[in-house]
Coordinates of C-alpha atoms and ligand atoms in Angstrom, one line a residue:
X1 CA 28.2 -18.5 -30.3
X2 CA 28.1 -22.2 -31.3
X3 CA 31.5 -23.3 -32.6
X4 CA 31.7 -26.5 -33.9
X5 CA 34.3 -28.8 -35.1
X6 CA 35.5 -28.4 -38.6
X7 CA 36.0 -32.0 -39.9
X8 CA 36.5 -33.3 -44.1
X9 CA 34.9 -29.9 -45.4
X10 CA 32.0 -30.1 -42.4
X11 CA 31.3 -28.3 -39.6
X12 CA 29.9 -31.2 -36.5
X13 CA 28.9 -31.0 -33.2
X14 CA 29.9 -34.7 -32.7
X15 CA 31.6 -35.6 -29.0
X16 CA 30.3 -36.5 -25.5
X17 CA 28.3 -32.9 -25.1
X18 CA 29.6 -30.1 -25.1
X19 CA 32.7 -27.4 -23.7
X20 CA 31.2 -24.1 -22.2
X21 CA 33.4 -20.6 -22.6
X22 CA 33.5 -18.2 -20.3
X23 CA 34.5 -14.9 -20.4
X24 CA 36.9 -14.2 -17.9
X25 CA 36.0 -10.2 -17.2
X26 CA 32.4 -10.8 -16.7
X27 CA 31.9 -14.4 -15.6
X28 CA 29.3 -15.1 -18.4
X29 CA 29.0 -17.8 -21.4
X30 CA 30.4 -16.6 -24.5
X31 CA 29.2 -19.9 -26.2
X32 CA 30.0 -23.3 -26.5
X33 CA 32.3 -26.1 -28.2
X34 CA 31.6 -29.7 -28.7
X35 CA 33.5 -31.8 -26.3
X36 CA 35.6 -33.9 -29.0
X37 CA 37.9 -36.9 -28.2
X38 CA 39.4 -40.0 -29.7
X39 CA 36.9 -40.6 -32.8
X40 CA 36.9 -37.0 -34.1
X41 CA 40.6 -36.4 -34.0
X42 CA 40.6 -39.8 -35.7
X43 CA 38.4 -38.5 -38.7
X44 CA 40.1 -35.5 -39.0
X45 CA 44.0 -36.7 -39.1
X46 CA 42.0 -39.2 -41.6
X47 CA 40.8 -36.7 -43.9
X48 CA 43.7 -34.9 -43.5
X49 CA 45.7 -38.1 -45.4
X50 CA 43.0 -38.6 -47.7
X51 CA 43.5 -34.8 -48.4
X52 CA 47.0 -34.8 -48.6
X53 CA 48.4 -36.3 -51.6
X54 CA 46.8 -34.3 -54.2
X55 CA 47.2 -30.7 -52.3
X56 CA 50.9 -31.4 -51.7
X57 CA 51.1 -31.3 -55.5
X58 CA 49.1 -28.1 -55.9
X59 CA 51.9 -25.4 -57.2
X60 CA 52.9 -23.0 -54.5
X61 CA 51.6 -20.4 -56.5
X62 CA 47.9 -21.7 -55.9
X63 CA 48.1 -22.5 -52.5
X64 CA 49.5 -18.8 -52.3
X65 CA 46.8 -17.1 -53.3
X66 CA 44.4 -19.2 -51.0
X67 CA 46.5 -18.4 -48.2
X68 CA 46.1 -14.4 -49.3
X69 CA 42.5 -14.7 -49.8
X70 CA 42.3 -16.1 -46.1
X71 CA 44.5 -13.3 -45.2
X72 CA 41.8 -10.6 -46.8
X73 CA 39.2 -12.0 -45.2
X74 CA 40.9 -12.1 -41.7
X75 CA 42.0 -8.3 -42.1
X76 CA 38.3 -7.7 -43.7
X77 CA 36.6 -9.4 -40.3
X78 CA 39.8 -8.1 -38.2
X79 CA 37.0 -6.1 -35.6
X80 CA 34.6 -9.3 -34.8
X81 CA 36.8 -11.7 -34.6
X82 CA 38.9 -9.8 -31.8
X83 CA 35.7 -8.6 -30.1
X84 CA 35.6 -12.7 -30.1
X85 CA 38.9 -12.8 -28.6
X86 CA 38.0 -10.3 -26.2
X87 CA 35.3 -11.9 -24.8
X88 CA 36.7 -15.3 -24.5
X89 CA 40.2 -14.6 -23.0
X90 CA 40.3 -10.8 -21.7
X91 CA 43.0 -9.4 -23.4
X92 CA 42.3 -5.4 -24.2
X93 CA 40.6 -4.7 -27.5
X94 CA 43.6 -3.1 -29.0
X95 CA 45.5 -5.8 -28.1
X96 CA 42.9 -8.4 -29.6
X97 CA 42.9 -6.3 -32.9
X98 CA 46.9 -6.2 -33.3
X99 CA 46.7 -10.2 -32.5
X100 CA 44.8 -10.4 -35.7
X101 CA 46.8 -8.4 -37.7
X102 CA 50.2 -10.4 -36.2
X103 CA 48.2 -13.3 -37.6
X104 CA 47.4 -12.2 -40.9
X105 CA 51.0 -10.8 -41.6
X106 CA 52.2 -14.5 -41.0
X107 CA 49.6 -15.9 -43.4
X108 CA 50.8 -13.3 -45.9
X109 CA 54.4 -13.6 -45.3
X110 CA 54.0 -17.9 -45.9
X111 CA 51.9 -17.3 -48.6
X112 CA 54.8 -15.2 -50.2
X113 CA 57.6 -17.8 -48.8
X114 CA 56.0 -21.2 -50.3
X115 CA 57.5 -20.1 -53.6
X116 CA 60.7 -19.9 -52.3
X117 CA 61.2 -23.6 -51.0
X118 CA 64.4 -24.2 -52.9
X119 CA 66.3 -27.3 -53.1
X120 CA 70.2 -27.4 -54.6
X121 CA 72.1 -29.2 -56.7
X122 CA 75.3 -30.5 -55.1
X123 CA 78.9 -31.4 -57.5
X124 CA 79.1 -35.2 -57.0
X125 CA 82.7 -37.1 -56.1
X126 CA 82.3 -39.4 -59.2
X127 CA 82.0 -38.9 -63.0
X128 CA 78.2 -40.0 -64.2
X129 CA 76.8 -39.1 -60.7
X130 CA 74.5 -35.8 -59.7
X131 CA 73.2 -35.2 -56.8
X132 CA 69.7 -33.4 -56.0
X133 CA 68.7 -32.4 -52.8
X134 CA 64.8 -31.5 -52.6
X135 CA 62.1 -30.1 -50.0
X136 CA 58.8 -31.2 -50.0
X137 CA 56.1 -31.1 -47.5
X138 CA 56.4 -33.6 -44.5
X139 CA 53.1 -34.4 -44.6
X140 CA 49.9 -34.6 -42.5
X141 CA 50.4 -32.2 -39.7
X142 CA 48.6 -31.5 -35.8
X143 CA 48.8 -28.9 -33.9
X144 CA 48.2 -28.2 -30.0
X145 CA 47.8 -24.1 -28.8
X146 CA 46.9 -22.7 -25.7
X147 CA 44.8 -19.5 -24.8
X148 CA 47.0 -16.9 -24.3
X149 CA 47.1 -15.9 -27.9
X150 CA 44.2 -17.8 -29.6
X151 CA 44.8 -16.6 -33.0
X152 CA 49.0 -15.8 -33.6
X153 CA 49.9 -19.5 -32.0
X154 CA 47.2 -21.4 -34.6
X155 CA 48.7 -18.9 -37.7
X156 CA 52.1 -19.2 -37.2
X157 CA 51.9 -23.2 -37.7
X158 CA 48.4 -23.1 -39.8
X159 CA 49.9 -20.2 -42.5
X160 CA 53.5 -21.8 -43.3
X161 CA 52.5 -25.9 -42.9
X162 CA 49.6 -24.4 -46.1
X163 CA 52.5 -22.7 -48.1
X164 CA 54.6 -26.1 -47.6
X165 CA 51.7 -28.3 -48.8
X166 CA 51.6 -30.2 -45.6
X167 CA 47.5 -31.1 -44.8
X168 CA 46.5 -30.0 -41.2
X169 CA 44.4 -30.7 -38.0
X170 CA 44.3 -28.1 -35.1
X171 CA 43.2 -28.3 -31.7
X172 CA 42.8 -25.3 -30.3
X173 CA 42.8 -24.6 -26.2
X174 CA 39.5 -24.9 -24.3
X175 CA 39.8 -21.6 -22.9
X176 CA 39.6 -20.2 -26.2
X177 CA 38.0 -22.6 -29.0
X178 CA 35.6 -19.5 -30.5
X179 CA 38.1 -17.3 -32.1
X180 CA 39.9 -20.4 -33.5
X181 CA 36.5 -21.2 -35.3
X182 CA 35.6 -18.3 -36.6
X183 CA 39.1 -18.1 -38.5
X184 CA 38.1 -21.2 -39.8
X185 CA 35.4 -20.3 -41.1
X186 CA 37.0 -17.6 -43.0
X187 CA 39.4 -19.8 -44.2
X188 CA 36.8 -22.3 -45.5
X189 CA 35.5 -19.3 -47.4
X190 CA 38.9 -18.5 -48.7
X191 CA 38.4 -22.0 -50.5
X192 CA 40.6 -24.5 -49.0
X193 CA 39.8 -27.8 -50.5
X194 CA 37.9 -30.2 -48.1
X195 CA 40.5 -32.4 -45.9
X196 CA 43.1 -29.4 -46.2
X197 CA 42.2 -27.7 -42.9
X198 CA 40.6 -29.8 -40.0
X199 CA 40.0 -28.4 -36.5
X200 CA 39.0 -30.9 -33.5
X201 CA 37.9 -29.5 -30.0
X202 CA 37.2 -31.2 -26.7
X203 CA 39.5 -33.2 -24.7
X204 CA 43.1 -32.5 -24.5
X205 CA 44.6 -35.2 -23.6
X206 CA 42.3 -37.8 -26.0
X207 CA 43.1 -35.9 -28.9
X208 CA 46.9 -35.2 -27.9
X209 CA 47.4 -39.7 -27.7
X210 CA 45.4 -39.9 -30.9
X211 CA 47.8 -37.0 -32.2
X212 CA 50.5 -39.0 -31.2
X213 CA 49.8 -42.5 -31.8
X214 CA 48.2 -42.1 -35.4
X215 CA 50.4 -43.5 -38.6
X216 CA 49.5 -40.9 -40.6
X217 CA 50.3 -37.7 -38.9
X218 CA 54.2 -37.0 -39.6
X219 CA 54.6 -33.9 -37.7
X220 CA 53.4 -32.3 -34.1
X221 CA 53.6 -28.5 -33.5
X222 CA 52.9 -27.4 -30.0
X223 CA 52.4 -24.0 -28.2
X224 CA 52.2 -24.4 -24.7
X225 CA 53.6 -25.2 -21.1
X226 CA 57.4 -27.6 -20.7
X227 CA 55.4 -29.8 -18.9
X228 CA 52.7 -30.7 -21.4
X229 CA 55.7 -30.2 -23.8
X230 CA 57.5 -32.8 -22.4
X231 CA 54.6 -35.4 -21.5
X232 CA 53.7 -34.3 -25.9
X233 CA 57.5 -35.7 -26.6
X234 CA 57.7 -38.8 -24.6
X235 CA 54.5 -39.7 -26.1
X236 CA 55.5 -39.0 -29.7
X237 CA 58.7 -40.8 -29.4
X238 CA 56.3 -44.5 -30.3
X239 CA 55.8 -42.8 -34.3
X240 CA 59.2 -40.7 -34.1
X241 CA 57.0 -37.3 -35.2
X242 CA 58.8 -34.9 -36.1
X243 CA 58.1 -32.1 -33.5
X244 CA 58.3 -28.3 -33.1
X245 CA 57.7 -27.2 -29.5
X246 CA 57.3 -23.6 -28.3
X247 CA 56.9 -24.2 -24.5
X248 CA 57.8 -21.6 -21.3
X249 CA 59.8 -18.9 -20.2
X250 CA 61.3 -16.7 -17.6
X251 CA 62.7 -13.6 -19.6
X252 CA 65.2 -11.3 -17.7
X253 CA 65.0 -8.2 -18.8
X254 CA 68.3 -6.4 -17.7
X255 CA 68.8 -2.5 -17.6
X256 CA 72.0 -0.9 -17.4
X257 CA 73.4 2.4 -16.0
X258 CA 73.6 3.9 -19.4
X259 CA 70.3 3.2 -21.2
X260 CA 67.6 5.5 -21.7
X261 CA 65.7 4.8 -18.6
X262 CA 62.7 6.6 -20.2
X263 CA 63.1 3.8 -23.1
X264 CA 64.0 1.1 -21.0
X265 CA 60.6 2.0 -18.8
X266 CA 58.8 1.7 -22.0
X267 CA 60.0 -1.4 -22.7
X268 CA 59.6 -2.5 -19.7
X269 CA 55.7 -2.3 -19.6
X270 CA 55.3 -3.1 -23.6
X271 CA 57.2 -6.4 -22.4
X272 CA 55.8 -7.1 -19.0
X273 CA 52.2 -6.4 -19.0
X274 CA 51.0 -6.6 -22.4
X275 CA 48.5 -9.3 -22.2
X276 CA 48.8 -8.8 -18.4
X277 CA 51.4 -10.7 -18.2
X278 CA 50.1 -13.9 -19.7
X279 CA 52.7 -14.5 -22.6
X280 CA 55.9 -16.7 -22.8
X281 CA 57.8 -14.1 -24.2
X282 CA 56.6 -11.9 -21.5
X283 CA 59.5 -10.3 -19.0
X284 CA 59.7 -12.4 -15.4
X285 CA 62.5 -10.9 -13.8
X286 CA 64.0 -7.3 -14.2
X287 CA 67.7 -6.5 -13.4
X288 CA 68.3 -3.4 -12.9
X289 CA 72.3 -1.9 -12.4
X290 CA 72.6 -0.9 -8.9
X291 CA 73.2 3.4 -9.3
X292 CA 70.1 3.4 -11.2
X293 CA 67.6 1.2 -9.5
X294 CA 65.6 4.6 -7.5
X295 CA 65.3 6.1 -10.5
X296 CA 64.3 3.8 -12.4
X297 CA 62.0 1.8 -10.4
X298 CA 60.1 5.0 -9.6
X299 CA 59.4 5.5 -13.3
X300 CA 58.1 2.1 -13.6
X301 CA 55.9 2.5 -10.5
X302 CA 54.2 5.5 -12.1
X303 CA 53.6 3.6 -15.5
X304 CA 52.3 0.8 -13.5
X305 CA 50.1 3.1 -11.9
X306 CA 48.8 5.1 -15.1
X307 CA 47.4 1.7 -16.6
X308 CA 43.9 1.4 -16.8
X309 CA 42.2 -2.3 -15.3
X310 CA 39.4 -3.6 -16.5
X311 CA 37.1 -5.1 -19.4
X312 CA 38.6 -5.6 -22.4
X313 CA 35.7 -4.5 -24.8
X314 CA 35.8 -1.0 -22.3
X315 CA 37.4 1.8 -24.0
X316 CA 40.9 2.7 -22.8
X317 CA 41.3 -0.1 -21.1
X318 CA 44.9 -1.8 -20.8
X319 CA 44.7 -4.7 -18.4
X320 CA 42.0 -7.3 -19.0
X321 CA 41.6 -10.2 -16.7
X322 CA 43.5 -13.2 -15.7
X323 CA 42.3 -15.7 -18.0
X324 CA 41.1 -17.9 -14.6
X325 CA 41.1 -18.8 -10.9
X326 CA 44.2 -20.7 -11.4
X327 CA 46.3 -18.0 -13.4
X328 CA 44.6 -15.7 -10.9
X329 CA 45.8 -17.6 -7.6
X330 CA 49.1 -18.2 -9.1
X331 CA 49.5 -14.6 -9.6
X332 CA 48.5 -14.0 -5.9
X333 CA 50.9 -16.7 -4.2
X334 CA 53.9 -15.1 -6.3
X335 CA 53.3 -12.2 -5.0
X336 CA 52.5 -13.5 -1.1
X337 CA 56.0 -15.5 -1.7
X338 CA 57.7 -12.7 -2.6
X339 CA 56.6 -10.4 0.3
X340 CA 57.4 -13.0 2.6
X341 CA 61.0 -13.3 1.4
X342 CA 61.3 -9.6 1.7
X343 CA 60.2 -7.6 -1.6
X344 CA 58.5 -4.4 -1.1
X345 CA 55.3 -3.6 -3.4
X346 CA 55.8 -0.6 -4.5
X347 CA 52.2 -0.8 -6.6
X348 CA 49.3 -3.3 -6.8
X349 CA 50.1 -5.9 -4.9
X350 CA 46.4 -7.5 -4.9
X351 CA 43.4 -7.7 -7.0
X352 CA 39.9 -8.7 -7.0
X353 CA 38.3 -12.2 -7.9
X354 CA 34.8 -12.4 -7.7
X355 CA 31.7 -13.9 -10.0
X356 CA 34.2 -15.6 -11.9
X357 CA 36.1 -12.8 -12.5
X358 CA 40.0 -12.5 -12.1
X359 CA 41.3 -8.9 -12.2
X360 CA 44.9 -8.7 -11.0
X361 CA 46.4 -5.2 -10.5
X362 CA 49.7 -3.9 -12.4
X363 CA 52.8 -4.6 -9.7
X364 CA 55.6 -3.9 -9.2
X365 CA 57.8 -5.6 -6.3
X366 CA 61.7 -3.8 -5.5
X367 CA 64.0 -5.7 -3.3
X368 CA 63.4 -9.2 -5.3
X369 CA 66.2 -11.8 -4.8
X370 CA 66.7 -15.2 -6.5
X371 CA 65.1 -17.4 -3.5
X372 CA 61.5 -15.8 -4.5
X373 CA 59.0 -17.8 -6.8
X374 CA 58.8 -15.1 -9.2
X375 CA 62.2 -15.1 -10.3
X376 CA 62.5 -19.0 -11.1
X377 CA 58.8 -20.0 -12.1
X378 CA 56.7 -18.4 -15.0
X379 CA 54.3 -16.0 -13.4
X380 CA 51.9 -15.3 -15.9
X381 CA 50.5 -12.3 -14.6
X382 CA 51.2 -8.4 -14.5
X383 CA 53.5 -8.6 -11.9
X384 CA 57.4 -7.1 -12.5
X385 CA 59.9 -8.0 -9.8
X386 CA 63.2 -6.0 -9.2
X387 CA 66.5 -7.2 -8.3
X388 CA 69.9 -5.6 -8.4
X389 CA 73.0 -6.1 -9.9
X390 CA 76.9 -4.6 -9.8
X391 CA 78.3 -6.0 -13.2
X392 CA 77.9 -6.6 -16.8
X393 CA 79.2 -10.1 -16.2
X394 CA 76.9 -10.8 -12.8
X395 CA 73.8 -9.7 -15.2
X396 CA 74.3 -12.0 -17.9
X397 CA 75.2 -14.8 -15.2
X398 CA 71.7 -14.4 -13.1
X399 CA 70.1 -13.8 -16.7
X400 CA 71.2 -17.7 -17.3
X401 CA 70.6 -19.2 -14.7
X402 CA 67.2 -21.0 -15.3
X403 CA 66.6 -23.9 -17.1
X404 CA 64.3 -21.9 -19.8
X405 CA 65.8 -20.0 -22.6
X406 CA 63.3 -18.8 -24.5
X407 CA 63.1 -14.4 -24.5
X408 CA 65.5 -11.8 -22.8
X409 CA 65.8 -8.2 -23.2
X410 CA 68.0 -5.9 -22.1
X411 CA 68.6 -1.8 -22.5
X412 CA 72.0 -0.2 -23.0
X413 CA 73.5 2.4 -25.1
X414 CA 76.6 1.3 -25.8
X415 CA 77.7 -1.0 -29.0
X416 CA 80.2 -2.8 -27.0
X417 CA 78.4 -3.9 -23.7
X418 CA 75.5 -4.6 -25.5
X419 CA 77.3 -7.0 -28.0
X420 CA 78.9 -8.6 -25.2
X421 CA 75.4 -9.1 -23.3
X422 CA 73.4 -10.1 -26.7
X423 CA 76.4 -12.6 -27.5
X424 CA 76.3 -14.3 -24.0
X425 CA 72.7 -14.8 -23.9
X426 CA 71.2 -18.6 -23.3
X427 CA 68.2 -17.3 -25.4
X428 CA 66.6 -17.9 -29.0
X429 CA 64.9 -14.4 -28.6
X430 CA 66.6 -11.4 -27.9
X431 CA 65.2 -7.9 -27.4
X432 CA 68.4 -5.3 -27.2
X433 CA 66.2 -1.7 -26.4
X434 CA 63.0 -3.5 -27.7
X435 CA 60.4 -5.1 -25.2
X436 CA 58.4 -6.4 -28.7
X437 CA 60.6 -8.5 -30.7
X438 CA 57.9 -11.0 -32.3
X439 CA 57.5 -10.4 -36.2
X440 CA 56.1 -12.8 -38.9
X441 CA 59.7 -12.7 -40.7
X442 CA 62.0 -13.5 -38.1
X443 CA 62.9 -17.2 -36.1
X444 CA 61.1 -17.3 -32.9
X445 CA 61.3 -19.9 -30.3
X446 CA 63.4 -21.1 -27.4
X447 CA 67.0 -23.2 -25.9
X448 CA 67.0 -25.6 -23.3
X449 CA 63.9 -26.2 -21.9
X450 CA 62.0 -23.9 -23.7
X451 CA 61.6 -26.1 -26.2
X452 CA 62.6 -27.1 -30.0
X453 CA 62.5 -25.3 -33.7
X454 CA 61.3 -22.3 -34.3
X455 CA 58.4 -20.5 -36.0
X456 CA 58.2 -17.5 -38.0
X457 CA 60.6 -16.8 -41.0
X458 CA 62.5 -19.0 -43.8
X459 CA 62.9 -21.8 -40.4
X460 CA 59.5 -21.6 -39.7
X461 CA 58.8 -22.8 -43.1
X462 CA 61.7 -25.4 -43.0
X463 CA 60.0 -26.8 -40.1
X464 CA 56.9 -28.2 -42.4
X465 CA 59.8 -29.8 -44.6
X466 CA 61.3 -32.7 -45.2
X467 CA 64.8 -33.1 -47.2
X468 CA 65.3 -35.4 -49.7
X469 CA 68.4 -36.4 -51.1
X470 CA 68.7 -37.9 -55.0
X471 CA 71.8 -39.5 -55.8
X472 CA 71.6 -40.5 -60.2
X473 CA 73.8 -42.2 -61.7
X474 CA 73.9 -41.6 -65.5
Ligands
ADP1 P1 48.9 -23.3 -20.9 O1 49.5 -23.1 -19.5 O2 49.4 -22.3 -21.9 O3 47.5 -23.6 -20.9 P2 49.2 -26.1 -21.4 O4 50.5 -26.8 -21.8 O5 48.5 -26.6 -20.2 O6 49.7 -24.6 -21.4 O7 48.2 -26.1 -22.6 C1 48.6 -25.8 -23.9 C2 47.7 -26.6 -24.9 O8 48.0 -28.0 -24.6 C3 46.2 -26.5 -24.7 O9 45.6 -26.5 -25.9 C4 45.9 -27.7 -23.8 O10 44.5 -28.0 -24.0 C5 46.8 -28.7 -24.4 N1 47.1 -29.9 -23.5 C6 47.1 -29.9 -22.2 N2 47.3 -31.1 -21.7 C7 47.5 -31.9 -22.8 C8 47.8 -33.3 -23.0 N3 48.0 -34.1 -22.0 N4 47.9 -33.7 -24.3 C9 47.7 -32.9 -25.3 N5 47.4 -31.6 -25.2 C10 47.3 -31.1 -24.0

């Protein structure tokens, strides 16, 4: 496949040649991407200006059914644009298919939202006075998403910034360009006016200062790591943009002695190694109340063990690849850490990298303590480390102490410890007997260092508005 940048209504292969994508189970080109910088990220933040103006006074109602016929065509093309997926970044089929549909229920659930963007009349303090408060769209908008889910991170900004009547230019990550263009090509045949929708690929960090720099971009909204996050902010400060960021985590997931350790097992594994690992959300660490950590750590071993490695596009298949030789080494010297420090691998424990291909077995580690890599730094690979803990208040403590606050789950039974655990949380996501919290309609994103704003329900839209206040005087 040939993807191409998507640039004033045009598709262009303009850049200095060209971005090769590999797919990570087999070690073979899946196709190719212009190499973009400075001068196409330039055109298309340009058109996106030029654009701007007379789409932010479309009625919501149009852009609406735009955004819904972009959502038919998605759920209509659902199967070859995850086989896409697949092939580019490894994840199971299943899991490629379900992205899809994640990303078409946030298109759908914006489209519905845009006509909801109400502003409020406030009683004024003086006779003769009234005062308006209205939303409108902030403007030209970029955007900046990495790999690990090529489709749901480019929706979840693209879907609601449309309903708002904001103009946008994407840059999706190099790992996974291909499924990013093919859902623009849907959406260009959903009928977006040319200028509306841009997409740039190539260099990250050309694109990111022109991103930053330009006059007429008004807003940044970033998926990706704290550090990129953080070099994104200091660099956006110069034009004050307003910025969304959705950067790492370390997700406990804490299991007490009354949950249903069949559930919490469940959980467990829907939380830890969907994707194999590779999601922000995804659990790190896994707390476990001491009178229950044989049973339960058994369990997980033999749910570790049932999962089934391998190519994505193979049937049954449940872990796909690492998406690289880095995520794949990183994986390996967590695990080598860990041992070292004196966790016992109760499953996996290795894996196999060869011809370009970065298979990482299902793990899980007993005996983990907080000196060990994998309980402070984002693993990003199928790899579940247990530790131990006596109270209610220890877990929540150890659950806390990270500088990340993005997901954390936990599994109990009872109303009252659960409240107190949910309650004490440092997290903007939390999963109480549910490893899968994401949904189109609810506020997802992180405290502290994982980063700021949310995406996904009524503040996901907010986050493409500006307020403006009207003060008349009669
Ligand atoms: P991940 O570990 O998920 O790849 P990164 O933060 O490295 O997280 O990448 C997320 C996205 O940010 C990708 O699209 C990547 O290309 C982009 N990116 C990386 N470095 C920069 C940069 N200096 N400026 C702008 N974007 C960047």
């Amino acid at each position: 496949m040939e993807g191409k940048h998507y640039i004033n209504g045009e598709w262009s292969t303009a850049g200095d040649g060209v971005i090769n994508v590999m797919n990570p189970a087999t070690g073979e080109q899946v196709g190719t991407v212009p190499n973009g910088g400075e001068d196409e990220a330039t055109q298309a933040i340009e058109a996106a200006a030029a654009a701007f103006p007379e789409w932010s006074k479309t009625t919501a109602y149009h852009r609406s059914e735009l955004l819904m016929k972009w959502h038919d065509l998605l759920m209509e093309n659902k199967q070859e644009v995850a086989e896409i997926m697949t092939k580019e970044m490894g994840k199971p089929l299943a899991e490629s298919i379900g992205e899809i549909e994640y990303s078409a229920a946030f298109i759908s659930w914006f489209a519905e939202e845009g006509k909801r963007v109400y502003g409020r009349t406030v009683p004024a303090s003086k006779e003769g006075k009234r005062i308006q408060v209205i939303k409108q769209p902030v403007g030209v908008v970029v955007s900046i998403t990495p790999w690990n889910f090529p489709a749901a991170m480019m929706a979840r900004k693209m879907a609601p910034a449309l309903a708002a009547g904001c103009s946008f230019v994407a840059k999706p990550a190099k790992l996974t360009p291909l499924t990013a263009v093919r859902i623009y090509e849907l959406a260009e045949e959903a009928g977006f006016p040319k200028g509306v929708i841009n997409m740039v690929t190539g260099s990250a960090s050309k694109i990111g200062k022109v991103f930053t720099s330009h006059p007429s971009v008004r807003k940044l909204t970033f998926t990706g790591s704290t550090e990129i996050g953080k070099e994104l902010m200091k660099q956006s400060s110069e034009t004050m943009l307003n910025l969304s960021l959705e950067l790492g985590g370390h997700a406990p997931i804490i299991v007490l002695d009354d949950a249903n350790i069949e559930e919490a097992v469940k959980g467990v594994v829907a939380s830890k190694f969907r994707n194999a690992g590779q999601t922000c959300v995804c659990g790190n660490r896994i707390y476990v109340q001491e009178s229950i950590v044989e049973e339960f750590s058994r369990k997980l071993q033999e749910a570790a063990s049932d999962l089934k490695v391998g190519n994505g596009l193979d049937e049954g298949v449940q872990i796909g690849p690492l998406v690289d030789k880095d995520g794949y080494e990183k994986v390996a010297e967590h695990v080598k850490d860990a041992v070292d420090k004196g966790a016992k691998v109760l499953v996996g424990g290795d894996g196999k990298a060869e011809n370009d291909s970065y298979f990482y077995n299902p793990t899980v580690l007993l005996n983990a303590n907080s000196d060990m890599l994998v309980m402070n730094e984002e693993t990003f690979g199928p790899v579940a480390p247990i530790m131990t803990f006596k109270t209610d208040e220890e877990a929540v403590k150890l659950a806390n102490d990270t500088r990340f606050g993005l997901a954390a789950y936990f599994f109990t039974d009872s109303m009252t410890r659960g409240t107190y655990i949910a309650e004490n949380l440092d997290y903007g996501i939390v999963g109480w007997n549910d490893g899968l919290p994401s949904a189109a309609q609810a506020p997802f994103g992180g405290m502290k260092e994982s980063g700021i704003g949310r995406e996904g329900g009524q503040e996901g839209l907010e986050a493409f508005l500006e307020t403006k206040y009207i003060s008349i005087q009669l």
